[in-house]
């Protein structure tokens, strides 16, 4: 992209790749799955031309940012910690604007919850802030509603989906994910992820070119999918893994041999358990939320009622507006860039 500067910033023990353009108040763009800084290409160009400094990192595990080996290195605290240290480096004395989509929206909400002093206003896409349910772990709820083939449930088994994605090929995986535009839950049945064969042609929508897909393919061929899927493994699973033996053990630890050299990863109900101290806390940052009415997140059980009947506003009392865009799917910022760019600008401009 013309005029975009790229650099590596050392944050929180890792090297983070950051793309940026423009001068002025900082807008931090936080991407989701399976994306990169590049997913914000339209927003970077538009907002930098309107007097903002657009900053878009590859999150840990993605693109040209380091991908730590251990699944335990992908909790919400690690990701937010990366962003806080990035802000301390690029805007040490400044409250910034934050835009997040998908997992990036989740992380943006956490950033506002943990460090509201860092955020002037937040604009999120697709995923609203939802409070922690102390009675049920997230994956238990999803499994009860959707079954074991639901993509988040499939992601819990270490290495399994990665092997299936490798067999399909990165290009097919990326096209299948980025073109998914139905309100139904994403299912990845074993042996036939996405419900179609590897050779099934995938037609790209008008907003996504082969050249753009190839950028994602190149980066994911380099990084693989384990790091990015580890975000999902930190929802709440209890995992002990012996990588040298490829033996995952859920919930219980057994010492196999007194003379065995063990390399152990432990993931103990990570985000769900670690978030307990923030139970009942509100997000007290000015916010705006946008979702497409064909977005699969919008059709999760109870989601529409939560967004529109007061639950969302209760948890985020400074929520100024919810916008539902007709006929738009999950990758809303790429599908309708001009509309999203204008909504972001109009919202943030009032705080300048």
XYZ file of C-alpha atoms in Angstrom:
352
model
C 0.000 0.000 0.000
C 1.298 3.404 -0.982
C 2.536 5.557 1.854
C 2.216 2.895 4.565
C 5.266 2.593 6.797
C 6.170 -0.753 8.313
C 8.308 -1.350 11.372
C 8.960 -3.830 14.143
C 8.303 -2.722 17.717
C 9.470 -4.730 20.732
C 6.502 -5.180 23.082
C 5.856 -7.517 25.983
C 8.667 -9.903 25.074
C 7.809 -10.233 21.365
C 8.535 -8.431 18.107
C 5.350 -6.850 16.759
C 4.914 -5.792 13.154
C 3.106 -2.473 12.815
C 1.797 -0.685 9.738
C 1.011 3.014 9.996
C 0.172 6.032 7.927
C -0.701 9.658 8.554
C -0.238 12.330 11.197
C -2.592 13.416 13.957
C -4.563 11.690 16.689
C -3.850 7.951 16.788
C -6.441 5.397 15.713
C -5.392 1.897 16.748
C -6.904 -0.725 14.442
C -7.156 -4.225 15.936
C -7.854 -7.032 13.485
C -9.690 -10.302 14.011
C -9.507 -13.897 12.755
C -8.252 -14.909 10.220
C -6.927 -11.494 9.353
C -3.926 -9.169 9.448
C -3.161 -5.470 9.614
C -3.985 -5.630 5.894
C -7.685 -6.080 6.634
C -7.730 -2.381 7.586
C -6.214 -1.244 4.271
C -9.312 0.755 3.303
C -9.611 2.383 6.715
C -5.885 3.229 6.880
C -6.077 5.041 3.545
C -9.290 6.909 4.357
C -8.651 7.950 7.953
C -5.021 8.949 7.382
C -6.258 11.300 4.640
C -8.597 12.944 7.154
C -6.002 13.953 9.691
C -5.482 10.803 11.741
C -2.487 8.605 12.390
C -3.697 5.109 11.513
C -1.781 2.366 13.348
C -2.506 -1.297 12.553
C -0.413 -4.090 14.105
C -0.369 -7.765 13.301
C -1.432 -9.293 16.617
C 0.774 -11.948 18.205
C 0.595 -15.168 16.219
C -0.310 -13.318 13.017
C 1.603 -12.179 9.980
C 5.032 -10.716 10.671
C 4.580 -10.530 14.449
C 6.156 -13.239 16.601
C 4.092 -16.348 17.370
C 5.111 -17.830 20.752
C 4.994 -21.625 20.820
C 3.066 -22.100 24.044
C -0.729 -22.009 23.979
C -0.549 -20.270 27.366
C 0.907 -17.168 25.697
C -2.377 -16.182 24.046
C -4.630 -15.080 26.913
C -6.497 -11.801 26.721
C -3.928 -10.342 29.110
C -1.052 -11.169 26.777
C -2.810 -9.562 23.809
C -3.911 -6.455 25.702
C -0.441 -6.229 27.239
C 1.065 -6.171 23.752
C -1.201 -3.284 22.745
C -0.594 -1.300 25.933
C 3.160 -1.520 25.430
C 2.725 -0.581 21.775
C 0.757 2.513 22.813
C 3.363 3.345 25.442
C 5.907 3.367 22.614
C 4.048 5.178 19.841
C 1.746 7.469 21.862
C 3.043 7.576 25.440
C 1.158 10.703 26.527
C -1.973 10.316 24.441
C -5.395 8.741 24.772
C -6.106 6.995 21.482
C -9.089 5.979 19.432
C -9.540 2.219 19.013
C -11.289 0.254 16.261
C -11.702 -3.515 16.562
C -13.324 -6.271 14.520
C -14.104 -9.875 15.504
C -11.328 -10.974 17.926
C -10.032 -7.442 17.579
C -13.345 -6.206 18.967
C -13.036 -8.585 21.929
C -9.516 -7.314 22.596
C -10.645 -3.697 22.157
C -13.347 -4.207 24.793
C -10.802 -5.785 27.137
C -8.428 -2.864 26.563
C -11.217 -0.470 27.532
C -12.079 -2.569 30.576
C -8.503 -2.931 31.829
C -7.028 0.415 30.770
C -9.748 3.009 30.112
C -7.105 5.675 30.684
C -5.571 4.686 27.336
C -8.745 4.975 25.234
C -10.590 8.127 24.179
C -13.349 6.241 22.348
C -13.896 2.767 20.900
C -15.598 1.693 17.667
C -16.238 -2.039 17.336
C -17.510 -4.225 14.544
C -19.336 -7.563 14.701
C -18.736 -8.537 18.353
C -20.319 -6.577 21.216
C -18.993 -6.576 24.756
C -20.585 -9.426 26.688
C -20.197 -9.990 30.425
C -18.584 -13.055 31.910
C -21.061 -15.761 32.894
C -19.805 -17.223 36.193
C -22.126 -20.233 35.826
C -20.974 -21.495 32.443
C -17.731 -21.606 30.514
C -18.080 -20.323 26.936
C -17.126 -23.509 25.097
C -19.579 -25.528 27.198
C -22.341 -23.190 26.084
C -21.378 -23.317 22.419
C -21.052 -27.089 22.488
C -24.497 -27.432 24.058
C -26.090 -25.244 21.383
C -24.136 -26.148 18.240
C -22.464 -29.489 18.922
C -18.895 -30.693 18.517
C -18.536 -29.615 14.880
C -18.892 -25.929 15.729
C -15.654 -24.248 14.697
C -14.725 -22.963 18.162
C -15.279 -26.448 19.610
C -13.187 -28.004 16.842
C -10.414 -25.491 17.516
C -9.976 -26.802 21.061
C -8.123 -29.967 20.031
C -4.471 -29.081 19.660
C -3.121 -29.671 16.154
C -6.219 -31.346 14.763
C -7.678 -28.500 12.736
C -4.212 -27.314 11.763
C -3.612 -30.683 10.104
C -6.915 -30.486 8.234
C -6.168 -26.936 7.099
C -2.744 -28.051 5.874
C -4.367 -30.806 3.835
C -6.869 -28.368 2.316
C -4.238 -25.752 1.526
C -4.024 -22.196 2.801
C -5.670 -20.663 -0.258
C -8.797 -22.800 0.100
C -8.966 -22.147 3.846
C -8.633 -18.385 3.468
C -11.170 -18.192 0.671
C -13.625 -20.367 2.615
C -13.341 -18.174 5.711
C -13.288 -14.758 4.072
C -16.248 -15.504 1.776
C -18.429 -16.997 4.518
C -21.581 -14.882 4.372
C -24.514 -16.694 5.889
C -26.086 -16.150 9.306
C -25.665 -19.817 10.187
C -22.932 -20.963 12.602
C -19.633 -21.934 11.029
C -19.249 -25.715 11.188
C -16.071 -27.683 10.535
C -17.067 -31.364 10.453
C -14.112 -33.723 10.738
C -12.764 -34.762 7.379
C -14.826 -32.166 5.529
C -14.224 -28.676 6.941
C -16.591 -25.995 5.640
C -18.852 -28.739 4.309
C -17.279 -28.888 0.860
C -14.440 -30.718 -0.826
C -11.010 -29.214 -1.424
C -11.681 -29.002 -5.159
C -14.948 -27.087 -4.871
C -14.562 -23.743 -6.697
C -14.945 -20.697 -4.450
C -16.205 -17.513 -6.089
C -14.824 -14.344 -4.604
C -17.185 -11.448 -3.880
C -16.708 -8.116 -5.632
C -15.004 -6.611 -2.567
C -12.231 -9.228 -2.441
C -9.714 -9.777 -5.241
C -7.380 -12.679 -5.945
C -4.451 -10.351 -5.289
C -5.819 -9.485 -1.857
C -6.407 -13.141 -1.013
C -2.870 -13.925 -2.100
C -1.511 -11.469 0.461
C -3.248 -13.400 3.257
C -2.157 -16.734 1.797
C 1.489 -15.659 1.676
C 1.466 -14.534 5.304
C -0.426 -17.554 6.649
C 1.800 -19.929 4.700
C 4.648 -18.398 6.652
C 3.048 -18.250 10.121
C 0.682 -21.217 10.022
C -2.582 -21.307 11.958
C -1.581 -22.608 15.392
C -0.867 -19.222 16.936
C -4.117 -17.667 15.764
C -6.204 -20.684 16.813
C -4.564 -20.545 20.252
C -6.720 -17.483 20.959
C -9.733 -19.803 20.921
C -7.956 -22.374 23.082
C -7.723 -19.756 25.795
C -11.459 -19.245 26.166
C -11.710 -21.782 28.972
C -10.209 -25.199 28.222
C -7.945 -26.984 30.672
C -5.176 -28.440 28.544
C -1.940 -30.142 29.393
C 0.177 -30.970 26.367
C 3.286 -33.042 25.949
C 4.505 -31.746 22.557
C 7.375 -34.213 22.297
C 4.904 -37.095 22.547
C 1.983 -35.303 20.907
C -0.228 -36.338 23.834
C -2.887 -33.807 24.858
C -4.461 -34.495 28.244
C -7.609 -32.635 29.248
C -8.239 -31.866 32.897
C -5.923 -34.343 34.618
C -2.159 -34.645 34.846
C -0.476 -38.035 34.939
C 3.287 -38.478 35.322
C 4.086 -41.052 32.679
C 7.650 -41.819 33.685
C 10.014 -40.571 36.343
C 12.857 -40.267 33.846
C 10.838 -38.709 31.011
C 11.870 -35.225 29.947
C 8.637 -33.251 29.762
C 7.848 -30.076 27.880
C 4.511 -29.099 29.293
C 1.951 -26.498 28.278
C -0.842 -25.817 30.747
C -3.983 -23.898 29.891
C -6.302 -23.824 32.886
C -9.663 -22.270 32.035
C -7.620 -19.281 30.988
C -9.667 -16.209 30.013
C -12.842 -17.362 31.739
C -11.007 -18.037 34.990
C -8.687 -15.046 34.825
C -11.538 -12.630 34.131
C -13.332 -13.418 37.404
C -12.061 -10.249 39.151
C -13.786 -8.129 36.492
C -17.152 -9.843 36.878
C -19.866 -7.200 37.008
C -17.588 -4.376 35.814
C -18.863 -2.004 33.130
C -16.937 -0.694 30.124
C -16.804 3.035 30.787
C -15.539 4.376 27.478
C -17.520 6.173 24.777
C -18.461 3.509 22.247
C -20.180 2.811 18.961
C -21.021 -0.609 17.561
C -21.737 -1.732 13.998
C -22.828 -5.165 12.770
C -24.126 -6.604 9.518
C -27.534 -8.242 9.540
C -26.074 -11.321 7.814
C -23.208 -11.645 10.310
C -23.138 -15.046 11.996
C -22.346 -13.377 15.347
C -25.594 -11.399 15.161
C -27.504 -14.696 15.006
C -25.966 -16.346 18.059
C -28.702 -17.333 20.523
C -29.892 -14.284 22.457
C -27.497 -11.884 20.706
C -30.084 -9.659 19.004
C -32.062 -9.361 22.228
C -28.917 -8.518 24.196
C -27.852 -5.848 21.697
C -31.229 -4.164 21.261
C -33.154 -4.700 24.512
C -30.910 -2.948 26.985
C -28.391 -5.615 27.994
C -25.537 -4.214 25.890
C -26.216 -0.648 27.019
C -26.225 -1.777 30.641
C -22.736 -3.257 30.301
C -21.442 -0.329 28.213
C -23.307 2.712 29.616
C -21.474 5.153 27.322
C -22.580 3.245 24.205
C -23.780 5.988 21.889
C -25.246 4.027 19.003
C -25.765 0.601 17.474
C -25.848 0.441 13.674
C -27.129 -2.653 11.845
C -26.172 -2.647 8.170
C -28.591 -4.409 5.864
C -27.334 -7.260 3.700
C -23.793 -7.157 5.089
C -21.830 -10.111 6.443
C -19.048 -10.626 8.956
C -16.156 -8.866 7.199
C -18.054 -5.616 7.213
C -15.052 -3.276 7.033
C -13.921 -4.869 3.780
C -17.377 -5.408 2.306
C -18.577 -1.830 2.928
C -15.400 0.207 3.430
C -16.764 3.630 2.465
C -19.707 3.368 4.829
C -17.524 2.104 7.685
C -14.909 4.784 7.058
C -17.558 7.500 7.294
C -19.060 6.021 10.457
C -15.641 5.849 12.111
C -14.783 9.408 11.122
C -18.115 10.868 12.194
C -17.896 9.150 15.573
C -14.282 10.027 16.394
C -14.419 13.547 14.959
C -16.691 14.706 17.770
C -13.911 13.997 20.294
C -11.166 15.931 18.475
